[in-house]
Coordinates of C-alpha atoms in Angstrom, one line a residue:
M1 CA 1.4 11.2 -16.5
T2 CA 2.0 9.8 -12.9
T3 CA 4.2 7.2 -12.2
M4 CA 2.7 4.4 -9.8
V5 CA 4.2 1.5 -8.2
C6 CA 1.8 -1.3 -8.7
F7 CA 1.3 -4.4 -6.2
R8 CA -1.1 -7.1 -5.4
A9 CA -2.8 -8.2 -2.2
A10 CA -5.4 -10.4 -1.2
G11 CA -6.3 -11.2 -5.1
A12 CA -6.4 -7.6 -6.1
A13 CA -4.3 -5.3 -8.1
Y14 CA -3.2 -2.0 -6.3
C15 CA -0.9 0.9 -7.2
L16 CA 0.2 4.1 -5.4
P17 CA 2.2 7.3 -6.4
L18 CA 5.8 6.4 -6.9
Q19 CA 6.8 9.5 -4.7
A20 CA 5.4 7.9 -1.8
A21 CA 7.2 4.5 -2.0
R22 CA 11.0 4.4 -0.5
S23 CA 11.9 0.4 -1.1
V24 CA 10.5 -3.1 -1.2
R25 CA 11.6 -5.5 1.5
T26 CA 11.0 -9.4 2.2
A27 CA 8.4 -10.0 5.0
A28 CA 10.7 -12.4 6.4
D29 CA 12.1 -9.9 8.7
V30 CA 8.6 -9.1 10.1
I31 CA 8.7 -9.1 14.0
P32 CA 5.3 -9.5 15.7
L33 CA 4.4 -7.3 18.4
P34 CA 2.4 -8.3 21.3
D35 CA -1.2 -6.7 21.7
T36 CA -1.2 -4.9 18.2
A37 CA -3.8 -2.5 16.6
A38 CA -6.0 -4.6 14.3
D39 CA -4.0 -3.7 11.0
V40 CA -0.5 -3.7 12.5
A41 CA 1.3 -7.1 11.3
G42 CA 4.5 -6.0 13.6
I43 CA 7.8 -4.4 12.8
I44 CA 10.9 -4.8 10.8
P45 CA 14.2 -3.9 12.6
G46 CA 16.1 -1.0 11.8
D47 CA 17.0 2.6 13.1
P48 CA 14.2 3.5 14.0
P49 CA 12.4 0.3 13.4
L50 CA 9.3 0.1 11.0
T51 CA 5.7 -0.6 11.9
V52 CA 4.3 -2.8 9.3
I53 CA 0.6 -2.5 8.6
S54 CA -1.8 -5.1 7.0
P55 CA -5.1 -3.3 6.0
L56 CA -5.4 -5.0 2.9
E57 CA -5.4 -8.7 4.3
S58 CA -2.4 -9.6 2.0
S59 CA -0.7 -13.1 2.8
G60 CA 2.3 -10.9 3.0
R61 CA 5.6 -11.7 1.0
H62 CA 6.8 -8.4 0.8
I63 CA 7.0 -5.1 2.3
L64 CA 6.3 -1.9 0.5
V65 CA 8.0 0.9 2.7
I66 CA 6.1 4.1 2.2
E67 CA 6.4 7.5 3.7
A68 CA 3.6 9.9 3.9
Q69 CA 2.4 12.4 6.4
G70 CA 6.0 12.7 7.6
Q71 CA 6.2 8.8 8.6
A72 CA 7.7 6.1 7.1
F73 CA 6.2 2.6 7.5
G74 CA 5.7 -0.8 5.8
L75 CA 2.7 -2.3 4.2
L76 CA 2.5 -5.8 3.8
V77 CA 1.6 -7.0 0.1
D78 CA 1.9 -10.2 -1.8
H79 CA 4.2 -9.2 -4.2
V80 CA 5.2 -5.8 -6.1
T81 CA 4.3 -6.0 -9.9
G82 CA 6.5 -3.1 -11.0
L83 CA 6.0 0.4 -12.1
Q84 CA 3.5 2.0 -14.7
Q85 CA 2.5 5.4 -16.2
V86 CA -1.0 6.5 -15.6
D87 CA -2.6 9.4 -17.0
A88 CA -4.5 11.2 -14.4
A89 CA -7.5 11.5 -16.4
D90 CA -7.8 7.9 -16.6
I91 CA -8.3 7.5 -12.9
R92 CA -11.9 7.5 -11.8
P93 CA -13.3 8.6 -8.1
A94 CA -13.3 6.3 -5.3
P95 CA -15.8 3.5 -5.3
K96 CA -18.7 3.9 -2.5
G97 CA -18.7 1.4 -0.1
Q98 CA -15.5 1.8 1.9
G99 CA -15.3 1.9 5.6
R100 CA -14.2 5.3 7.4
H101 CA -10.3 4.8 6.8
R102 CA -10.9 5.2 2.7
L103 CA -7.9 3.8 1.7
V104 CA -8.8 3.8 -2.1
S105 CA -8.7 7.1 -3.7
G106 CA -9.5 5.8 -7.3
T107 CA -9.6 3.1 -9.6
F108 CA -8.4 2.5 -13.2
D109 CA -8.6 -0.1 -15.9
V110 CA -5.6 -2.1 -17.0
D111 CA -6.4 -5.1 -19.7
G112 CA -9.8 -5.4 -18.6
G113 CA -9.2 -5.4 -14.9
I114 CA -9.5 -2.9 -12.3
V115 CA -6.8 -1.3 -10.5
F116 CA -7.4 0.2 -7.3
V117 CA -5.3 3.6 -6.1
A118 CA -4.1 3.3 -2.6
D119 CA -4.1 6.5 -0.7
P120 CA -0.5 6.7 1.3
T121 CA -1.9 9.4 3.5
A122 CA -4.9 7.2 4.5
L123 CA -2.5 4.0 4.9
A124 CA -0.3 6.3 7.5
G125 CA -3.7 6.9 9.2
Q126 CA -3.3 3.2 10.0
L127 CA -0.6 3.7 12.4

């Protein structure tokens, strides 16, 4: 069993492995940057400041702070829904049709709905 942090973004359910998550923060602290890359929402103050990305098209009320590929960054999400134990055997391969970034590494079903497994490494590649 793997413990996942679950969240919602743009009307869809997502999760990612707990070991990649560091904290949850409010999006009220996001400071826009001038001339950002397409999926960069801004930064949150700190030492060092954390870049916040928004590749999931979230309305962004919360930031899930993630560490992957030796980098810490924020992911803009609608809200974090909690933790869930997921059996690796229940995770299906990533769906076809993703763009070159392949942000989703798999899917599984919960209560008749689909949950996308977000890939922390691919998300780090958005920086």
